[in-house]
Amino acid sequence: MSSSRLGLSVVSPGPLRVTAHRVDHYPVHIEDGLVARLAGPLTGLLDRLGSPDVVIAVDTGAAEHHLGAVTAAVLATGRPFHVVPVPAGEASKSPQGLDNLVRALHSHQTSRRSLLLAVGGGMVCDLATTAAAIYMRGIPYALLPTTVLAAVDAAIGGKGGIDDNGAKNLLGAFHHPAAVFIDPQLTGTLPERQIRNGLAEVIKVALIADADLYASLEQHADQLPTGEALTQIIRAAIAAKLRLLAEDPFEQGDLRRLLNLGHCIGHPYEAATGYQVLHGEAVAVGMAVAAVHAHLTGRTSLADRDRILRLLEAYRLPTTLPEPMREPTWAGMATVRRVRGGPLHLVLPNTPGNCTVKDDIDRASYDKALSELAARP
């Protein structure tokens, strides 16, 4: 739910000065097996919002495994609903994909109080957040992520975005959800690569702000977490991320955000491959480059550099940028600089649980870090 207050002070004969305050409150439910019991919290949400109906935007990949359980929960609320399939893949996270979703909302006579429920991975979470922000100037929405990556990243923070002109998340909006429903059990249908892809973002958050979580990931790196172990990892990662977001949830202040660790290189690399490399995999490469650059510039020890690289490799995440991707990734980094209106603000790890920000990385340092990674046995 949201609360707002509008203050108006008159400075005669000058301009009227307006101060608008808004605070968003919403729950993030994290429970193994939650979808089987989703009807209860979903009914409570719909009652609280006064929503007459539900529109389910579902990734076609997730629909095969999870749409039946989700529609059963919505049916139990007694609300009418419509299902809008969103074709799986990054291509849907685009101006055309956004237009398709908005047109579907309009064709189903979605109102200002209708609830948009997004089911799927990071793509559909980002897309639905953006659509909910702009349709009728903002409608309520909820997220039900079905991947580890979406649960710890796209579903947290109220950031929507779509790709355009070769740039990741070039268009988008901040629009906080009415609720987030996370059921780690849903990730059981994912291939192992997708689980590891999501754990890259968990490693990132741990490396930034949770040394205990980082140590736990090291301790259990011999096997992928499942069940309650995965639930606790996801909960810890989300809690750490929310702490990092607390001071500036709309990114209106300093753009030197620690959560960009691995992204200044990861996003351009991901885009340069035509999104054949998964987001977490690209971020893992970005973290590896950051760790090596941090050591080369005296910000971290060789032991901590190797500790970071070992953890990424233990989860079988990539730590090198393929030679053919070196030049297009560098070119993509120039786009990031343009979007931010200045330097990259490269985030560098000092020790697990502690990072700092460096203004940028020059081409010589970029090449040196990549060459050092490529030379490792």
Short mmCIF file of C-alpha atoms in Angstrom, two decimals:
data_model
loop_
_atom_site.label_atom_id
_atom_site.label_comp_id
_atom_site.label_asym_id
_atom_site.label_seq_id
_atom_site.Cartn_x
_atom_site.Cartn_y
_atom_site.Cartn_z
CA MET A 1 0.00 0.00 0.00
CA SER A 2 1.04 3.60 -0.48
CA SER A 3 0.49 6.70 1.56
CA SER A 4 1.14 10.21 0.32
CA ARG A 5 0.97 13.79 1.46
CA LEU A 6 1.05 16.97 -0.59
CA GLY A 7 2.32 20.14 1.02
CA LEU A 8 1.88 23.54 -0.57
CA SER A 9 3.54 26.75 0.49
CA VAL A 10 2.91 30.07 -1.20
CA VAL A 11 5.79 32.47 -1.66
CA SER A 12 4.11 35.63 -2.92
CA PRO A 13 4.54 36.87 -5.57
CA GLY A 14 6.96 34.13 -6.57
CA PRO A 15 6.27 30.54 -7.54
CA LEU A 16 4.12 28.09 -5.66
CA ARG A 17 6.36 25.51 -4.05
CA VAL A 18 5.12 21.94 -3.85
CA THR A 19 6.51 19.15 -1.68
CA ALA A 20 5.12 15.66 -2.29
CA HIS A 21 5.82 12.77 0.09
CA ARG A 22 5.13 9.11 -0.64
CA VAL A 23 5.83 5.98 1.36
CA ASP A 24 5.18 2.48 0.01
CA HIS A 25 4.48 -0.48 2.30
CA TYR A 26 4.26 -4.04 1.03
CA PRO A 27 5.09 -7.56 2.18
CA VAL A 28 7.69 -9.87 0.69
CA HIS A 29 6.46 -13.40 1.44
CA ILE A 30 9.27 -16.01 1.38
CA GLU A 31 8.16 -19.56 2.08
CA ASP A 32 8.95 -22.96 0.60
CA GLY A 33 5.69 -24.35 -0.80
CA LEU A 34 3.95 -20.94 -0.70
CA VAL A 35 2.13 -21.36 -4.02
CA ALA A 36 0.10 -24.26 -2.63
CA ARG A 37 -1.20 -21.84 0.02
CA LEU A 38 -1.25 -18.71 -2.14
CA ALA A 39 -5.05 -18.25 -2.12
CA GLY A 40 -5.01 -16.92 1.46
CA PRO A 41 -2.45 -14.11 1.17
CA LEU A 42 -3.65 -13.31 -2.36
CA THR A 43 -7.25 -12.90 -1.16
CA GLY A 44 -6.05 -10.62 1.62
CA LEU A 45 -4.12 -8.53 -0.88
CA LEU A 46 -7.05 -8.21 -3.27
CA ASP A 47 -9.38 -7.25 -0.42
CA ARG A 48 -6.91 -4.63 0.81
CA LEU A 49 -6.55 -3.14 -2.67
CA GLY A 50 -10.22 -3.41 -3.54
CA SER A 51 -9.23 -5.18 -6.76
CA PRO A 52 -12.18 -6.44 -8.81
CA ASP A 53 -10.11 -8.74 -11.05
CA VAL A 54 -6.66 -10.11 -11.81
CA VAL A 55 -4.55 -10.16 -14.95
CA ILE A 56 -1.86 -12.85 -14.88
CA ALA A 57 1.13 -12.01 -17.08
CA VAL A 58 3.05 -15.27 -17.32
CA ASP A 59 6.29 -16.20 -19.01
CA THR A 60 5.45 -19.02 -21.44
CA GLY A 61 8.36 -21.05 -20.05
CA ALA A 62 7.05 -20.74 -16.50
CA ALA A 63 3.45 -21.33 -17.58
CA GLU A 64 4.18 -24.95 -18.47
CA HIS A 65 5.14 -25.75 -14.88
CA HIS A 66 3.35 -23.24 -12.67
CA LEU A 67 0.31 -21.65 -14.32
CA GLY A 68 -2.07 -24.36 -13.12
CA ALA A 69 -1.23 -23.78 -9.45
CA VAL A 70 -1.36 -20.01 -9.83
CA THR A 71 -4.75 -20.00 -11.58
CA ALA A 72 -6.11 -22.38 -8.93
CA ALA A 73 -5.09 -19.84 -6.26
CA VAL A 74 -6.69 -16.98 -8.17
CA LEU A 75 -9.87 -19.00 -8.73
CA ALA A 76 -10.06 -19.57 -4.98
CA THR A 77 -10.17 -15.79 -4.42
CA GLY A 78 -13.43 -15.59 -6.37
CA ARG A 79 -12.12 -12.87 -8.67
CA PRO A 80 -12.40 -13.12 -12.44
CA PHE A 81 -9.05 -13.23 -14.20
CA HIS A 82 -7.37 -13.18 -17.58
CA VAL A 83 -4.09 -14.81 -18.58
CA VAL A 84 -1.64 -12.93 -20.80
CA PRO A 85 1.17 -15.18 -22.09
CA VAL A 86 4.50 -13.41 -22.49
CA PRO A 87 6.88 -15.21 -24.88
CA ALA A 88 9.90 -16.49 -23.01
CA GLY A 89 13.22 -14.83 -23.74
CA GLU A 90 14.90 -11.44 -23.51
CA ALA A 91 13.25 -10.32 -26.78
CA SER A 92 10.01 -9.76 -24.83
CA LYS A 93 11.76 -7.26 -22.58
CA SER A 94 11.57 -4.63 -25.30
CA PRO A 95 9.41 -1.73 -26.51
CA GLN A 96 7.42 -4.21 -28.62
CA GLY A 97 6.98 -6.55 -25.66
CA LEU A 98 5.83 -3.65 -23.50
CA ASP A 99 3.39 -2.52 -26.17
CA ASN A 100 2.00 -6.06 -26.43
CA LEU A 101 1.41 -6.24 -22.68
CA VAL A 102 -0.20 -2.79 -22.47
CA ARG A 103 -2.49 -3.64 -25.38
CA ALA A 104 -3.49 -6.85 -23.64
CA LEU A 105 -4.29 -4.96 -20.43
CA HIS A 106 -6.46 -2.56 -22.41
CA SER A 107 -8.23 -5.34 -24.32
CA HIS A 108 -9.12 -7.05 -21.03
CA GLN A 109 -10.54 -3.76 -19.71
CA THR A 110 -8.02 -3.62 -16.90
CA SER A 111 -8.92 -0.84 -14.48
CA ARG A 112 -6.96 1.33 -12.07
CA ARG A 113 -7.70 -1.17 -9.27
CA SER A 114 -7.11 -4.38 -11.20
CA LEU A 115 -4.15 -6.41 -9.98
CA LEU A 116 -1.45 -7.34 -12.47
CA LEU A 117 0.20 -10.55 -11.25
CA ALA A 118 3.51 -11.34 -12.97
CA VAL A 119 4.65 -14.96 -12.93
CA GLY A 120 8.06 -15.94 -14.26
CA GLY A 121 11.69 -14.94 -14.30
CA GLY A 122 13.43 -11.59 -14.30
CA MET A 123 12.26 -10.67 -17.79
CA VAL A 124 8.55 -10.81 -16.96
CA CYS A 125 9.11 -9.16 -13.55
CA ASP A 126 10.90 -6.21 -15.19
CA LEU A 127 8.35 -6.00 -17.99
CA ALA A 128 5.30 -6.15 -15.71
CA THR A 129 6.76 -3.57 -13.34
CA THR A 130 7.24 -1.17 -16.24
CA ALA A 131 3.77 -1.83 -17.65
CA ALA A 132 2.14 -1.38 -14.24
CA ALA A 133 3.97 1.93 -13.82
CA ILE A 134 2.73 3.45 -17.06
CA TYR A 135 -0.68 1.86 -17.66
CA MET A 136 -3.33 4.36 -16.52
CA ARG A 137 -0.45 6.19 -14.76
CA GLY A 138 0.05 3.32 -12.38
CA ILE A 139 -1.88 0.22 -11.34
CA PRO A 140 -1.18 -2.24 -8.50
CA TYR A 141 0.85 -5.30 -9.29
CA ALA A 142 2.38 -8.28 -7.53
CA LEU A 143 5.33 -10.45 -8.46
CA LEU A 144 5.67 -14.20 -8.23
CA PRO A 145 9.23 -14.99 -9.38
CA THR A 146 9.94 -18.52 -10.53
CA THR A 147 13.75 -18.34 -10.74
CA VAL A 148 16.44 -17.76 -8.13
CA LEU A 149 17.70 -14.75 -10.08
CA ALA A 150 14.28 -13.11 -10.21
CA ALA A 151 13.63 -13.81 -6.52
CA VAL A 152 16.79 -12.07 -5.31
CA ASP A 153 17.08 -9.41 -8.02
CA ALA A 154 14.26 -8.38 -10.37
CA ALA A 155 11.47 -8.91 -7.83
CA ILE A 156 13.16 -6.76 -5.18
CA GLY A 157 13.37 -2.98 -5.27
CA GLY A 158 10.47 -1.87 -7.47
CA LYS A 159 12.66 -1.26 -10.54
CA GLY A 160 11.14 -1.94 -13.94
CA GLY A 161 13.06 -1.81 -17.18
CA ILE A 162 13.15 -2.83 -20.81
CA ASP A 163 16.04 -3.02 -23.23
CA ASP A 164 16.28 -0.66 -26.20
CA ASN A 165 18.92 0.46 -28.70
CA GLY A 166 21.26 -2.26 -27.52
CA ALA A 167 21.26 -0.98 -23.93
CA LYS A 168 20.06 -3.01 -20.95
CA ASN A 169 17.17 -1.37 -19.05
CA LEU A 170 17.43 1.85 -21.06
CA LEU A 171 13.71 2.53 -20.49
CA GLY A 172 11.82 1.92 -17.28
CA ALA A 173 10.38 3.27 -14.07
CA PHE A 174 10.35 2.88 -10.31
CA HIS A 175 7.02 1.47 -9.18
CA HIS A 176 6.84 -0.61 -6.02
CA PRO A 177 4.64 -3.72 -5.99
CA ALA A 178 1.68 -4.36 -3.74
CA ALA A 179 3.29 -7.66 -2.71
CA VAL A 180 5.99 -10.14 -3.66
CA PHE A 181 5.39 -13.89 -3.33
CA ILE A 182 8.53 -16.03 -3.32
CA ASP A 183 8.31 -19.81 -3.29
CA PRO A 184 11.81 -21.32 -3.68
CA GLN A 185 10.16 -24.67 -4.39
CA LEU A 186 9.24 -23.36 -7.84
CA THR A 187 12.91 -23.30 -8.82
CA GLY A 188 12.94 -27.11 -8.71
CA THR A 189 11.85 -27.20 -12.35
CA LEU A 190 14.85 -25.14 -13.48
CA PRO A 191 17.93 -26.55 -15.20
CA GLU A 192 21.09 -26.43 -13.09
CA ARG A 193 22.52 -23.59 -15.18
CA GLN A 194 19.62 -21.34 -14.18
CA ILE A 195 20.11 -22.09 -10.49
CA ARG A 196 23.79 -21.17 -10.73
CA ASN A 197 22.84 -18.08 -12.71
CA GLY A 198 20.69 -16.90 -9.80
CA LEU A 199 23.31 -17.73 -7.20
CA ALA A 200 25.65 -15.27 -8.94
CA GLU A 201 23.43 -12.45 -7.68
CA VAL A 202 23.43 -14.00 -4.20
CA ILE A 203 27.24 -14.05 -4.27
CA LYS A 204 27.19 -10.42 -5.38
CA VAL A 205 25.02 -9.27 -2.48
CA ALA A 206 27.07 -11.34 -0.01
CA LEU A 207 30.30 -9.89 -1.37
CA ILE A 208 28.93 -6.38 -0.91
CA ALA A 209 27.26 -6.54 2.46
CA ASP A 210 27.02 -9.93 4.18
CA ALA A 211 30.26 -11.67 5.12
CA ASP A 212 28.33 -14.38 7.01
CA LEU A 213 26.28 -15.25 3.94
CA TYR A 214 29.48 -15.29 1.88
CA ALA A 215 31.11 -17.72 4.31
CA SER A 216 28.01 -19.92 4.22
CA LEU A 217 28.14 -20.01 0.42
CA GLU A 218 31.78 -21.06 0.63
CA GLN A 219 30.98 -23.76 3.15
CA HIS A 220 28.22 -25.32 1.03
CA ALA A 221 29.73 -24.83 -2.42
CA ASP A 222 30.10 -28.58 -2.93
CA GLN A 223 26.41 -28.91 -3.85
CA LEU A 224 23.61 -26.66 -5.04
CA PRO A 225 21.27 -25.62 -2.21
CA THR A 226 17.71 -26.93 -2.26
CA GLY A 227 14.69 -26.91 0.04
CA GLU A 228 15.02 -25.04 3.31
CA ALA A 229 18.72 -24.31 2.66
CA LEU A 230 17.83 -22.46 -0.55
CA THR A 231 14.97 -20.65 1.19
CA GLN A 232 17.32 -19.37 3.88
CA ILE A 233 19.91 -18.26 1.30
CA ILE A 234 17.26 -16.38 -0.66
CA ARG A 235 15.89 -14.78 2.52
CA ALA A 236 19.37 -13.65 3.61
CA ALA A 237 20.20 -12.26 0.17
CA ILE A 238 16.93 -10.30 -0.03
CA ALA A 239 17.38 -8.93 3.49
CA ALA A 240 20.89 -7.74 2.61
CA LYS A 241 19.69 -6.15 -0.62
CA LEU A 242 16.84 -4.35 1.14
CA ARG A 243 19.30 -2.94 3.66
CA LEU A 244 21.39 -1.59 0.79
CA LEU A 245 18.32 -0.05 -0.85
CA ALA A 246 16.86 1.47 2.30
CA GLU A 247 18.57 4.84 2.16
CA ASP A 248 17.78 5.59 -1.48
CA PRO A 249 15.07 3.30 -2.91
CA PHE A 250 14.50 5.51 -5.98
CA GLU A 251 18.18 6.13 -6.77
CA GLN A 252 17.71 9.87 -6.52
CA GLY A 253 20.95 10.46 -4.69
CA ASP A 254 24.48 9.33 -5.42
CA LEU A 255 24.61 6.94 -8.38
CA ARG A 256 27.66 5.24 -6.88
CA ARG A 257 25.54 2.29 -5.86
CA LEU A 258 27.29 -0.75 -4.41
CA LEU A 259 24.64 -3.00 -5.96
CA ASN A 260 26.22 -2.24 -9.34
CA LEU A 261 29.06 -4.63 -8.47
CA GLY A 262 29.73 -6.69 -11.60
CA HIS A 263 27.12 -4.83 -13.65
CA CYS A 264 29.25 -2.11 -15.26
CA ILE A 265 30.97 -4.83 -17.27
CA GLY A 266 28.30 -7.53 -16.92
CA HIS A 267 25.46 -5.61 -18.58
CA PRO A 268 27.48 -4.60 -21.67
CA TYR A 269 28.87 -8.13 -21.97
CA GLU A 270 25.38 -9.61 -21.72
CA ALA A 271 24.09 -7.25 -24.41
CA ALA A 272 27.11 -7.87 -26.66
CA THR A 273 26.30 -11.59 -26.76
CA GLY A 274 22.71 -10.89 -27.79
CA TYR A 275 21.71 -12.18 -24.33
CA GLN A 276 23.04 -15.66 -25.07
CA VAL A 277 25.01 -15.32 -21.84
CA LEU A 278 22.67 -15.28 -18.85
CA HIS A 279 22.49 -12.21 -16.61
CA GLY A 280 24.07 -13.85 -13.57
CA GLU A 281 26.81 -15.37 -15.71
CA ALA A 282 27.65 -11.94 -17.13
CA VAL A 283 27.64 -10.40 -13.65
CA ALA A 284 29.98 -13.17 -12.46
CA VAL A 285 32.47 -12.15 -15.15
CA GLY A 286 32.05 -8.53 -14.08
CA MET A 287 32.76 -9.46 -10.46
CA ALA A 288 35.85 -11.41 -11.51
CA VAL A 289 37.17 -8.41 -13.44
CA ALA A 290 36.41 -6.16 -10.47
CA ALA A 291 38.27 -8.50 -8.09
CA VAL A 292 41.36 -8.61 -10.29
CA HIS A 293 41.30 -4.85 -10.86
CA ALA A 294 40.91 -4.32 -7.11
CA HIS A 295 44.05 -6.38 -6.52
CA LEU A 296 46.00 -4.64 -9.29
CA THR A 297 45.15 -1.24 -7.78
CA GLY A 298 45.96 -2.27 -4.21
CA ARG A 299 42.39 -2.33 -2.90
CA THR A 300 42.34 -6.02 -2.05
CA SER A 301 44.88 -8.67 -1.22
CA LEU A 302 45.87 -11.52 -3.48
CA ALA A 303 44.32 -13.91 -0.95
CA ASP A 304 40.94 -12.14 -1.08
CA ARG A 305 41.10 -11.84 -4.86
CA ASP A 306 41.61 -15.59 -5.11
CA ARG A 307 38.93 -16.24 -2.51
CA ILE A 308 36.40 -14.38 -4.68
CA LEU A 309 37.46 -16.13 -7.87
CA ARG A 310 37.40 -19.52 -6.16
CA LEU A 311 33.82 -19.06 -4.97
CA LEU A 312 32.61 -18.06 -8.44
CA GLU A 313 34.38 -21.07 -9.92
CA ALA A 314 33.08 -23.38 -7.17
CA TYR A 315 29.54 -22.54 -8.34
CA ARG A 316 30.71 -23.12 -11.92
CA LEU A 317 30.20 -19.53 -12.95
CA PRO A 318 32.35 -17.97 -15.69
CA THR A 319 35.25 -15.74 -14.64
CA THR A 320 36.76 -14.82 -18.02
CA LEU A 321 35.57 -12.64 -20.86
CA PRO A 322 35.99 -14.41 -24.22
CA GLU A 323 38.49 -12.59 -26.43
CA PRO A 324 35.93 -11.81 -29.20
CA MET A 325 33.75 -10.08 -26.58
CA ARG A 326 36.48 -7.76 -25.29
CA GLU A 327 35.93 -4.97 -27.83
CA PRO A 328 32.10 -4.99 -28.02
CA THR A 329 31.89 -5.09 -24.22
CA TRP A 330 34.16 -2.06 -23.97
CA ALA A 331 31.97 -0.27 -26.53
CA GLY A 332 28.90 -1.14 -24.48
CA MET A 333 30.51 0.35 -21.39
CA ALA A 334 30.59 3.68 -23.25
CA THR A 335 26.80 3.46 -23.52
CA VAL A 336 26.58 2.92 -19.75
CA ARG A 337 28.68 6.06 -19.22
CA ARG A 338 26.32 8.02 -21.46
CA VAL A 339 23.22 6.76 -19.66
CA ARG A 340 24.71 7.69 -16.29
CA GLY A 341 25.98 11.01 -17.57
CA GLY A 342 29.51 10.40 -16.31
CA PRO A 343 31.93 7.72 -15.18
CA LEU A 344 31.01 4.11 -14.59
CA HIS A 345 31.53 4.22 -10.80
CA LEU A 346 33.08 0.77 -10.84
CA VAL A 347 32.40 -1.16 -7.62
CA LEU A 348 35.46 -3.01 -6.28
CA PRO A 349 35.59 -5.66 -3.54
CA ASN A 350 37.96 -5.10 -0.64
CA THR A 351 37.08 -8.22 1.33
CA PRO A 352 33.93 -10.37 1.26
CA GLY A 353 31.25 -8.22 2.85
CA ASN A 354 32.97 -4.92 2.09
CA CYS A 355 33.24 -3.00 -1.19
CA THR A 356 34.20 0.48 -2.33
CA VAL A 357 33.55 2.51 -5.45
CA LYS A 358 36.11 3.72 -7.97
CA ASP A 359 35.15 6.36 -10.50
CA ASP A 360 36.01 4.37 -13.61
CA ILE A 361 38.35 1.95 -15.33
CA ASP A 362 40.51 2.99 -18.27
CA ARG A 363 41.17 0.83 -21.30
CA ALA A 364 44.66 -0.19 -20.26
CA SER A 365 43.47 -1.36 -16.84
CA TYR A 366 40.50 -3.17 -18.40
CA ASP A 367 42.77 -5.04 -20.80
CA LYS A 368 45.26 -5.85 -18.05
CA ALA A 369 42.56 -7.34 -15.79
CA LEU A 370 41.14 -9.43 -18.65
CA SER A 371 44.57 -10.70 -19.63
CA GLU A 372 45.35 -11.69 -16.06
CA LEU A 373 42.08 -13.62 -15.80
CA ALA A 374 42.71 -15.35 -19.12
CA ALA A 375 46.18 -16.42 -17.98
CA ARG A 376 44.94 -18.15 -14.83
CA PRO A 377 45.17 -21.95 -14.88
#
